[in-house]
CSV table of N, CA, C and O in Angstrom, one decimal:
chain,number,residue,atom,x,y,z
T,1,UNK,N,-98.7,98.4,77.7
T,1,UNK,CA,-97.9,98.9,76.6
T,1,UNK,C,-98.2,98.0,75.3
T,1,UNK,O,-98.3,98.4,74.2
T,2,UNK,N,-98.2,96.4,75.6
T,2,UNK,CA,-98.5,95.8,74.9
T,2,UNK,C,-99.7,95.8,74.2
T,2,UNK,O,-99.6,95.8,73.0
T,3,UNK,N,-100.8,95.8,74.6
T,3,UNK,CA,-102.4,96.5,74.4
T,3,UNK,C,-102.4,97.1,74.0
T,3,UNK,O,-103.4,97.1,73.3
T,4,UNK,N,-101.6,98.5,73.9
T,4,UNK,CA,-101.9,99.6,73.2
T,4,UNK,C,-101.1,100.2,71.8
T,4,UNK,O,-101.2,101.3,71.4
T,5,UNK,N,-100.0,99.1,71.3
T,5,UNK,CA,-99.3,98.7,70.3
T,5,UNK,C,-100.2,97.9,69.6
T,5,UNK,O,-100.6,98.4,68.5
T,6,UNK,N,-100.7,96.8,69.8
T,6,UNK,CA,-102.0,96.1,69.2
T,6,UNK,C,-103.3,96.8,68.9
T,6,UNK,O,-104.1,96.4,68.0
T,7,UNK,N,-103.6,97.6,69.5
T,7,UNK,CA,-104.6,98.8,69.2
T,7,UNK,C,-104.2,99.2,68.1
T,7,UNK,O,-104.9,99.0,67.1
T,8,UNK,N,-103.4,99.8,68.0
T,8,UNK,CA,-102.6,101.1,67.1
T,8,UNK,C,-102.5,100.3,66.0
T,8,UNK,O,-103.2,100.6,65.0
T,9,UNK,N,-101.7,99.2,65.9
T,9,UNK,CA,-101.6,98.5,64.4
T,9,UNK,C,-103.4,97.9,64.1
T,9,UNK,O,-104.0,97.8,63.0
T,10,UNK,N,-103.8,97.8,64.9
T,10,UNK,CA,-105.2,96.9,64.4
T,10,UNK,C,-106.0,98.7,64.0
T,10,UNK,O,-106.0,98.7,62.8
T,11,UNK,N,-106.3,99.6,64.3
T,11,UNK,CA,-106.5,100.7,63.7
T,11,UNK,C,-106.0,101.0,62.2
T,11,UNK,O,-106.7,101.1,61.2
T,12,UNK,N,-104.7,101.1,62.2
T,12,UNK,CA,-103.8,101.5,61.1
T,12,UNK,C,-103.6,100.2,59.6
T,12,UNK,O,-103.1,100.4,58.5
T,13,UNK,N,-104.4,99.1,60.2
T,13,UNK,CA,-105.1,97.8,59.7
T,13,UNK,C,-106.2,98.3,58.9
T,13,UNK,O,-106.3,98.4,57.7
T,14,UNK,N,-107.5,98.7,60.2
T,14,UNK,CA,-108.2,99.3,59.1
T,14,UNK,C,-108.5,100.2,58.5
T,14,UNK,O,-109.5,100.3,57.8
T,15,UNK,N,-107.6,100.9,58.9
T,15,UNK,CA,-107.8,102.2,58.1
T,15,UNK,C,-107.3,102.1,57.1
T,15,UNK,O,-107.9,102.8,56.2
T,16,UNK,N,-106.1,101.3,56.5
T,16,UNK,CA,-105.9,100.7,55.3
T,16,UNK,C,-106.7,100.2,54.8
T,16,UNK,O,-107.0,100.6,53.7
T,17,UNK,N,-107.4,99.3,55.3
T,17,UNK,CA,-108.6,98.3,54.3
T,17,UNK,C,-109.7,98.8,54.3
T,17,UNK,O,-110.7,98.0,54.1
T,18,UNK,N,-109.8,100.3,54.6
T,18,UNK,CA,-111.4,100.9,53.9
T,18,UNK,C,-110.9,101.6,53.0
T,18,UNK,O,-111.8,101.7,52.3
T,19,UNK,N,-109.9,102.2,52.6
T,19,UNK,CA,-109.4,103.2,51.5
T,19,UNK,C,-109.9,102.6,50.5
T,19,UNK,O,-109.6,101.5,50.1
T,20,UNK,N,-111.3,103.6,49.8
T,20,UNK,CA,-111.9,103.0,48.8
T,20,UNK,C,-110.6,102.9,47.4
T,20,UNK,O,-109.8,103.8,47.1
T,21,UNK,N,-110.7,102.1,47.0
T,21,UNK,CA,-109.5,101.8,46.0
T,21,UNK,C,-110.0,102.2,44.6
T,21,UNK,O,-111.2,102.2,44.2
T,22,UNK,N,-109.0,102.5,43.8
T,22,UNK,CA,-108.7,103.4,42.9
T,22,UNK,C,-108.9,101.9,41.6
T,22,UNK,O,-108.3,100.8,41.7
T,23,UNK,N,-110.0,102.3,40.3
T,23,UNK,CA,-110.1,101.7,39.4
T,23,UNK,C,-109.6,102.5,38.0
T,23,UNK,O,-110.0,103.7,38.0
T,24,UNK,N,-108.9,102.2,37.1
T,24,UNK,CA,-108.3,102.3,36.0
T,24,UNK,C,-108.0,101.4,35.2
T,24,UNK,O,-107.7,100.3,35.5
T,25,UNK,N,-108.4,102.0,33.4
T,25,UNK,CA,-108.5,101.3,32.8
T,25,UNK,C,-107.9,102.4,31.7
T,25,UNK,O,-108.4,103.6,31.7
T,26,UNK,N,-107.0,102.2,31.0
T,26,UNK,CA,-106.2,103.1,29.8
T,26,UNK,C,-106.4,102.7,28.4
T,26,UNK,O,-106.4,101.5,27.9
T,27,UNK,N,-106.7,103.9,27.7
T,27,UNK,CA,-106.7,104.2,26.0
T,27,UNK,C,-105.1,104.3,25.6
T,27,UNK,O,-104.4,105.0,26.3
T,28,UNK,N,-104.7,103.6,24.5
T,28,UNK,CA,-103.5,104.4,24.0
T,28,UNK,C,-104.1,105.6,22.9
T,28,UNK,O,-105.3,105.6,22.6
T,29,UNK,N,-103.0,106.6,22.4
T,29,UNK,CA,-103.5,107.0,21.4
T,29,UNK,C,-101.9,108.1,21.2
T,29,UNK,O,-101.0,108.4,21.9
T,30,UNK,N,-102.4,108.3,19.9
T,30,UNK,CA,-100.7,108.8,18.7
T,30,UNK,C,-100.0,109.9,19.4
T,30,UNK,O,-98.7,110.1,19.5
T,31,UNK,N,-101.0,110.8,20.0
T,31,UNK,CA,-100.3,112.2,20.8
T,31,UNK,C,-101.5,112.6,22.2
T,31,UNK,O,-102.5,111.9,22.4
T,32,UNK,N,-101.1,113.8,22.9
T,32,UNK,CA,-101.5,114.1,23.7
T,32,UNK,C,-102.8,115.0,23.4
T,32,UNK,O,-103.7,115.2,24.3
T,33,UNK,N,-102.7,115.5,21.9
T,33,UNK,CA,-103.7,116.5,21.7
T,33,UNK,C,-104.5,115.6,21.0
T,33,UNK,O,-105.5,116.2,20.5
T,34,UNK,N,-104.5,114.1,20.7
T,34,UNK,CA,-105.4,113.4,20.6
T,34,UNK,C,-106.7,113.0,22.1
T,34,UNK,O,-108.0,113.1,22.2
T,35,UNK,N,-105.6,112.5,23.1
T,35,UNK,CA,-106.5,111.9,23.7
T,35,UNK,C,-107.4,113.1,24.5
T,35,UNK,O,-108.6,112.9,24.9
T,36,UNK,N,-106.5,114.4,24.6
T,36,UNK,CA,-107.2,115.3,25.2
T,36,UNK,C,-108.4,116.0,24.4
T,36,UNK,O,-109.2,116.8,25.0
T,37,UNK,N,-108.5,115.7,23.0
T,37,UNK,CA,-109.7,115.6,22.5
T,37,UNK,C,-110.8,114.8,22.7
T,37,UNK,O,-112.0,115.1,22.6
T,38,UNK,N,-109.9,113.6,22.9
T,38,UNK,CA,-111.1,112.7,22.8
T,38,UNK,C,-111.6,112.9,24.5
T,38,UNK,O,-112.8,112.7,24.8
T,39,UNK,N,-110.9,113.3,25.3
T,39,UNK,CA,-111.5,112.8,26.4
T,39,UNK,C,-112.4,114.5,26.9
T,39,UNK,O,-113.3,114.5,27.8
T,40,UNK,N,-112.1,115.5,26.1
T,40,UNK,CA,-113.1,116.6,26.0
T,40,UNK,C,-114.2,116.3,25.1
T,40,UNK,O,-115.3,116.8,25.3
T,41,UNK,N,-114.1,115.5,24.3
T,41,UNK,CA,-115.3,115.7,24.1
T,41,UNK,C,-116.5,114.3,24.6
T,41,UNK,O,-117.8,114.2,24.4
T,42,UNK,N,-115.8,113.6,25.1
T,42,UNK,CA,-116.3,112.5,26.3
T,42,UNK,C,-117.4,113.1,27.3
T,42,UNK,O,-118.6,113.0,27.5
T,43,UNK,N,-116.0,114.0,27.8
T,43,UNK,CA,-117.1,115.0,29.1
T,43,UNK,C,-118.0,115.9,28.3
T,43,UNK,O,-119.0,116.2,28.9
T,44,UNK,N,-118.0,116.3,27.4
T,44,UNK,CA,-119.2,117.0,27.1
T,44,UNK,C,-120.5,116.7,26.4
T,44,UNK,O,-121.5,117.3,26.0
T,45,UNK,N,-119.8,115.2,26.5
T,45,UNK,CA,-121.2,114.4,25.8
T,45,UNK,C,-121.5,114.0,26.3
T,45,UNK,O,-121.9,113.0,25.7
T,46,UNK,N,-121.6,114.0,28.0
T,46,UNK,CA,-122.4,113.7,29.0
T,46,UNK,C,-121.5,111.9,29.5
T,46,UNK,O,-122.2,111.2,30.2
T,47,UNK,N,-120.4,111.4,29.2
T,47,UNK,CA,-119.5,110.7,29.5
T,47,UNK,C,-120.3,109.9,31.3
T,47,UNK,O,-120.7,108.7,31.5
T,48,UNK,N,-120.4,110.4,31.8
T,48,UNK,CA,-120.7,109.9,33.4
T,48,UNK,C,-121.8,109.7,33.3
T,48,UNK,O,-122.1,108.6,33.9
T,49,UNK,N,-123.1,110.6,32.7
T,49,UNK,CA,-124.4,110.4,32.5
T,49,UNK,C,-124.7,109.4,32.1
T,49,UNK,O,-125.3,108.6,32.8
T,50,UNK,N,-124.2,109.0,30.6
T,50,UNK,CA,-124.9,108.1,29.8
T,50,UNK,C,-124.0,106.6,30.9
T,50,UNK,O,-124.6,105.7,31.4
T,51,UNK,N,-122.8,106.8,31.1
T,51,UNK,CA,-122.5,105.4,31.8
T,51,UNK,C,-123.5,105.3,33.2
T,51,UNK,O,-123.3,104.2,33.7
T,52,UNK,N,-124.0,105.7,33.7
T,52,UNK,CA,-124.7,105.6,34.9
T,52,UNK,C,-126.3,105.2,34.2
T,52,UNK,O,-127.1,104.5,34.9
T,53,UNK,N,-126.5,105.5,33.0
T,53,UNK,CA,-127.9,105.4,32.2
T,53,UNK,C,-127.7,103.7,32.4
T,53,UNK,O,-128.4,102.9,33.0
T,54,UNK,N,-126.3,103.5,31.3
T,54,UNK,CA,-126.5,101.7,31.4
T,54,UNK,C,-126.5,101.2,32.6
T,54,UNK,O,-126.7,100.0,32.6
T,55,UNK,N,-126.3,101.7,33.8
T,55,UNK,CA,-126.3,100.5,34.8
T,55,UNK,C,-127.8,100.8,35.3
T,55,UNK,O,-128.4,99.8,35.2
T,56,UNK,N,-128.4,101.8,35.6
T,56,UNK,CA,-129.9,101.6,36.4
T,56,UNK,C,-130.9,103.1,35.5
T,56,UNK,O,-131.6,103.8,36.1
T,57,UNK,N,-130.6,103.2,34.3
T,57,UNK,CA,-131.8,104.0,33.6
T,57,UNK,C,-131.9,105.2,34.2
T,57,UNK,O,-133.1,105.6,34.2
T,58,UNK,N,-131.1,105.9,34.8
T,58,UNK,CA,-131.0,106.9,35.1
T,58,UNK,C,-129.7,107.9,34.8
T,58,UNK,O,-128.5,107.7,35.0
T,59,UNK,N,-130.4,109.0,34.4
T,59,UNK,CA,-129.0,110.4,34.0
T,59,UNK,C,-128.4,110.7,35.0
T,59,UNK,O,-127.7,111.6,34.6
T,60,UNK,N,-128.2,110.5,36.4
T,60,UNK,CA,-127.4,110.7,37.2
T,60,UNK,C,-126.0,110.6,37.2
T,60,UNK,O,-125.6,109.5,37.0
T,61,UNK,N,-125.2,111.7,37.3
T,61,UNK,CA,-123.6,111.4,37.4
T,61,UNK,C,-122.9,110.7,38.2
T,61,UNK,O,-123.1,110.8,39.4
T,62,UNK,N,-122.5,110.2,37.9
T,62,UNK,CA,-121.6,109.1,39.2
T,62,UNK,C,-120.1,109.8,39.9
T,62,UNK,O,-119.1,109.9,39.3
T,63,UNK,N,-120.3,110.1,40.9
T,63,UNK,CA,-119.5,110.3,42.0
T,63,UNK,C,-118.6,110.0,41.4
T,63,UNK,O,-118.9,109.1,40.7
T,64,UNK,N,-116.8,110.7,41.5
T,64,UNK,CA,-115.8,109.1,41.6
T,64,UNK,C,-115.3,108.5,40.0
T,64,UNK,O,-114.7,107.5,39.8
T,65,UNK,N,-115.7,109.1,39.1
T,65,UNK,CA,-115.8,108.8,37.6
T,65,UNK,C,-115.6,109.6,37.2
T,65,UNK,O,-116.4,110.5,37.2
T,66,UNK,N,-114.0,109.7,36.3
T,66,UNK,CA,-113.7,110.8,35.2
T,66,UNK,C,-112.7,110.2,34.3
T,66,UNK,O,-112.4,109.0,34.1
T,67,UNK,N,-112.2,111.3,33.8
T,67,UNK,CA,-110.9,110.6,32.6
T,67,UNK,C,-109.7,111.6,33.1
T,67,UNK,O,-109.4,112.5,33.8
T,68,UNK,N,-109.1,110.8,32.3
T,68,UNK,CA,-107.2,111.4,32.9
T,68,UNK,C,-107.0,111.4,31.0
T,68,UNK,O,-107.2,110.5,30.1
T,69,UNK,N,-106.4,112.9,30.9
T,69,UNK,CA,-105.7,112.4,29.8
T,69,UNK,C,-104.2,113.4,29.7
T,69,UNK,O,-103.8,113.5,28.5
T,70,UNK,N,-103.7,113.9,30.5
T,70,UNK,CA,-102.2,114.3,31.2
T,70,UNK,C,-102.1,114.2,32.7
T,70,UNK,O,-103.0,114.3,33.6
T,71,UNK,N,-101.0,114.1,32.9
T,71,UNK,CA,-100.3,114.5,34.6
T,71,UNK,C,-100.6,113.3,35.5
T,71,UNK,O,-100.9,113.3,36.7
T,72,UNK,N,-100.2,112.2,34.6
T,72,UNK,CA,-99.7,110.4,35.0
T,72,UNK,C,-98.9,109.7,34.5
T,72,UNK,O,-98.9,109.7,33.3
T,73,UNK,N,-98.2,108.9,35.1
T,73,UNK,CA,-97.3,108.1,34.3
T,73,UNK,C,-98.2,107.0,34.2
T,73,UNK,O,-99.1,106.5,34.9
T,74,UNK,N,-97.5,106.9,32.7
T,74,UNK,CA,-98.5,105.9,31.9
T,74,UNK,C,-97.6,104.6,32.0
T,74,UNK,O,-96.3,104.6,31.8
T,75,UNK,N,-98.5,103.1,32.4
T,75,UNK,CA,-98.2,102.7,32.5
T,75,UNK,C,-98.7,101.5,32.0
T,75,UNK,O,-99.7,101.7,31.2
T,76,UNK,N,-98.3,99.8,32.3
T,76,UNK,CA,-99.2,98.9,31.0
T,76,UNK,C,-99.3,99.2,29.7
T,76,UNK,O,-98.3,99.9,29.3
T,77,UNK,N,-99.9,99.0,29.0
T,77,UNK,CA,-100.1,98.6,27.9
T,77,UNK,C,-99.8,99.8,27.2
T,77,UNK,O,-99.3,99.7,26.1
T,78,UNK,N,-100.1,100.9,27.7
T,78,UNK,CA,-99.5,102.1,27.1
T,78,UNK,C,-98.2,102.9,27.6
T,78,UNK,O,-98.3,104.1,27.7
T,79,UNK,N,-97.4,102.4,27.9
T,79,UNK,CA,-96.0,103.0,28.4
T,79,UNK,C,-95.3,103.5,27.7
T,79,UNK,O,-94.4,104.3,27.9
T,80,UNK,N,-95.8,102.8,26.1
T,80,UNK,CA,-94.7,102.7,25.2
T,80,UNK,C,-95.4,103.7,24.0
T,80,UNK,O,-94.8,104.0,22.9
T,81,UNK,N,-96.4,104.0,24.4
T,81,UNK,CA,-97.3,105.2,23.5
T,81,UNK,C,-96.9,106.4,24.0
T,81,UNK,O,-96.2,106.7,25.0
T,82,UNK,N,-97.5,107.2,23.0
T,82,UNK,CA,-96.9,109.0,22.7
T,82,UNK,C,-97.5,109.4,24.1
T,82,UNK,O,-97.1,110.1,25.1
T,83,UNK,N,-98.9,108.7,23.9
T,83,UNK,CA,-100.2,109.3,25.2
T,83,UNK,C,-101.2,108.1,25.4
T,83,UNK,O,-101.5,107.2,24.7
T,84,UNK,N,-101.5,108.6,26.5
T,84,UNK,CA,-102.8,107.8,27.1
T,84,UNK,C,-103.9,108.5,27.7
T,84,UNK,O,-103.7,109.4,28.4
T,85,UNK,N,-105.2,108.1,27.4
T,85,UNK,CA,-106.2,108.8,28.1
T,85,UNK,C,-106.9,107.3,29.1
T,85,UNK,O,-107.1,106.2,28.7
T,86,UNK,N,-107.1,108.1,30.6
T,86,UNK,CA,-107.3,106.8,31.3
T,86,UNK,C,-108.8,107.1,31.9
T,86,UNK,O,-109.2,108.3,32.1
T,87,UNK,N,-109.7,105.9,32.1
T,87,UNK,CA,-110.9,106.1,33.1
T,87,UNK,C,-110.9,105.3,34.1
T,87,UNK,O,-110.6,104.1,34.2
T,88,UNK,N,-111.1,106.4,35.0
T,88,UNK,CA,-111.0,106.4,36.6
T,88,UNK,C,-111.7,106.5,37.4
T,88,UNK,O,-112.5,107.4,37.3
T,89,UNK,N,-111.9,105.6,38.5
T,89,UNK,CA,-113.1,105.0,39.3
T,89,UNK,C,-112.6,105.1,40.4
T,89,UNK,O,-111.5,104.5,40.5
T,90,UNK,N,-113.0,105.6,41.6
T,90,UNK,CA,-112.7,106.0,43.4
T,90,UNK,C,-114.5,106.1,43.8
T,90,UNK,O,-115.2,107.1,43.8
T,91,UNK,N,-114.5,105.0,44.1
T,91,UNK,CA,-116.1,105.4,44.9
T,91,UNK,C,-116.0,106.1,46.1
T,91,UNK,O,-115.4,105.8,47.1
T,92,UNK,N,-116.8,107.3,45.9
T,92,UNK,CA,-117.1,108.0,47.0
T,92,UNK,C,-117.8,107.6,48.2
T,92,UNK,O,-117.3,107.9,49.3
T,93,UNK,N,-118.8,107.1,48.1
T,93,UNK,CA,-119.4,106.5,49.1
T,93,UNK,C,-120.2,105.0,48.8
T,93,UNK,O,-120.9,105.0,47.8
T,94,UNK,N,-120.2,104.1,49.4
T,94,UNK,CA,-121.1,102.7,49.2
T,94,UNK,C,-122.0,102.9,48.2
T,94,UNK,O,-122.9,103.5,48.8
T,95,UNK,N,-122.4,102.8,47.1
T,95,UNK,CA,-122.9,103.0,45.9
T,95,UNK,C,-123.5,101.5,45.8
T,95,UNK,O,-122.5,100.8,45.8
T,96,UNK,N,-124.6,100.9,45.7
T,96,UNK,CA,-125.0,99.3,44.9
T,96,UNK,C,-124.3,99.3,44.0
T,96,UNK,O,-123.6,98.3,44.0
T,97,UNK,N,-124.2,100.0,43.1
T,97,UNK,CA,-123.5,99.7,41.5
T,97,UNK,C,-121.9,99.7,41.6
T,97,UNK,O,-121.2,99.3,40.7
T,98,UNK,N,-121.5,100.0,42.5
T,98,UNK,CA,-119.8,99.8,42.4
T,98,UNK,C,-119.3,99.4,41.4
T,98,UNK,O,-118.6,100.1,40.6
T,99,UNK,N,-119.5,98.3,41.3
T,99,UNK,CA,-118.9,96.9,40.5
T,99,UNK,C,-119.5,97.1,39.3
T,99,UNK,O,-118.8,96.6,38.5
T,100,UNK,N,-120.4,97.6,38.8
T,100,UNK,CA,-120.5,97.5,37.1
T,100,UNK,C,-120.3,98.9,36.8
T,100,UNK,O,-120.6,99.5,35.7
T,101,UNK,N,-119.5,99.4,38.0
T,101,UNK,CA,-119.2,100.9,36.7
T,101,UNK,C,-118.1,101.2,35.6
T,101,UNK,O,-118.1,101.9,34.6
T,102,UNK,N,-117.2,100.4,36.0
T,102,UNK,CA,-116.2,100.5,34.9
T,102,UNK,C,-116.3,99.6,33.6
T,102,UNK,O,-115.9,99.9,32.5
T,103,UNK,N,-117.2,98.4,33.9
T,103,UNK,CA,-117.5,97.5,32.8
T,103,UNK,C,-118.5,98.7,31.6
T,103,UNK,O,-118.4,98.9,30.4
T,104,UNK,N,-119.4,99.4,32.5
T,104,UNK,CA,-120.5,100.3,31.7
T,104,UNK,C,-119.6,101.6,31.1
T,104,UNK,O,-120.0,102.1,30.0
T,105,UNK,N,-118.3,102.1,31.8
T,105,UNK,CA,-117.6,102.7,31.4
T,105,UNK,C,-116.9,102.7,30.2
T,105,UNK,O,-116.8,103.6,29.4
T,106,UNK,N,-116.5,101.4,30.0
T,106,UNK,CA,-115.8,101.1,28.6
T,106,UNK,C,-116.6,101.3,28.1
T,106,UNK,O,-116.4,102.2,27.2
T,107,UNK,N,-118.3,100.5,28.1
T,107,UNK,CA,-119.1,100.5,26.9
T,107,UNK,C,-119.3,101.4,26.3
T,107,UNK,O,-119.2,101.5,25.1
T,108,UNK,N,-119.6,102.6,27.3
T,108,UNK,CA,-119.9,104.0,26.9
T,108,UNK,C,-118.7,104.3,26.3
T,108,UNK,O,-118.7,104.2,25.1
T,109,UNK,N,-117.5,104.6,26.8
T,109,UNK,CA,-116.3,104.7,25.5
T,109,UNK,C,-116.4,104.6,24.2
T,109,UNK,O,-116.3,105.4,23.3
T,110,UNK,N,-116.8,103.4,24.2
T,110,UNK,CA,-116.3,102.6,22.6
T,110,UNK,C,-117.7,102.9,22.3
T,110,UNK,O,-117.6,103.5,21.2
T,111,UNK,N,-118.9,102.8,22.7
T,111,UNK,CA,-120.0,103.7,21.7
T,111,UNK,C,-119.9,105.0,21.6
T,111,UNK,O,-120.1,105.3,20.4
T,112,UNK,N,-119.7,106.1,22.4
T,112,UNK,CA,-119.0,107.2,22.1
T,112,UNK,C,-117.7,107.8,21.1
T,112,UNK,O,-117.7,108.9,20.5
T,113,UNK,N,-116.8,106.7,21.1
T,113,UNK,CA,-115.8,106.9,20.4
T,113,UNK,C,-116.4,106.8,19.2
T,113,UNK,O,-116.3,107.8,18.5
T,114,UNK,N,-117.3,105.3,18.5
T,114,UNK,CA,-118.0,105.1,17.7
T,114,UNK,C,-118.7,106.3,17.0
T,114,UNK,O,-118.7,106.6,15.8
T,115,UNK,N,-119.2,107.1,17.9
T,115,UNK,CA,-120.2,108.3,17.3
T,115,UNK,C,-119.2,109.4,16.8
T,115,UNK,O,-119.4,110.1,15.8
T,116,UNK,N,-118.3,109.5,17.5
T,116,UNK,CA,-117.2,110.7,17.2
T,116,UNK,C,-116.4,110.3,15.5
T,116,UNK,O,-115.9,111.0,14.6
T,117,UNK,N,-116.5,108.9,15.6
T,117,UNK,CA,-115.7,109.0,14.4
T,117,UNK,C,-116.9,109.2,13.5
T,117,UNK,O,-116.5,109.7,12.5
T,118,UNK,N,-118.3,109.1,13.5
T,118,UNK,CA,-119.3,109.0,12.5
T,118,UNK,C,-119.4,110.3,12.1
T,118,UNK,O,-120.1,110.4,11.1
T,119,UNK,N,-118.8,111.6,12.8
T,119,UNK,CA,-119.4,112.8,12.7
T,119,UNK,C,-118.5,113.4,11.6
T,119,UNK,O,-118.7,114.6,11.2
């Protein structure tokens, strides 16, 4: 009985510590039909493409990578804003790049956002 109580928690152990974990990083902005602008026109300017371009030169979309811009509680630095648009990271499967996607994610943002206000 004892053996198979130590089984069960050492299972339910790791099945906890493979749950690929959830990365987020939040925009504030004035209203909701702001960020849901901005974060449409993110995705149609190729948003996942070009961030996967900065980490290894290729147009490939990355698994696991989108934007949130309703149907979350906002929280941090934007709790206290009208709205927030968030980017979000859940690796799907062992990827080498894990780790520089959200750093490449901002970049792409803020040069994106850059182009949007230029237009």
């Amino acid at each position: 009985m004892k053996h198979s109580i130590a089984l069960l928690l050492s299972i339910l152990i790791i099945g906890c510590s493979s749950k690929p974990k959830v990365e987020e990083v939040s925009f504030c902005f004035n209203s909701r039909e702001e960020a849901r602008n901005t974060g449409i026109y993110l995705m149609d300017n190729g948003f996942t493409k070009r961030t996967r371009y900065l980490i290894d030169g290729t147009f490939q979309p990355i698994s696991g990578l989108g934007l949130l811009w309703d149907g979350f509680v906002k929280t941090g630095k934007c709790s206290n804003s009208p709205a927030a648009l968030k980017i979000s990271y859940q690796p799907k499967n062992n990827v080498s790049f894990s780790n520089q996607v959200m750093s490449s994610a901002v970049t792409t943002y803020k040069v994106m956002l850059r182009e949007k206000s230029a237009l």
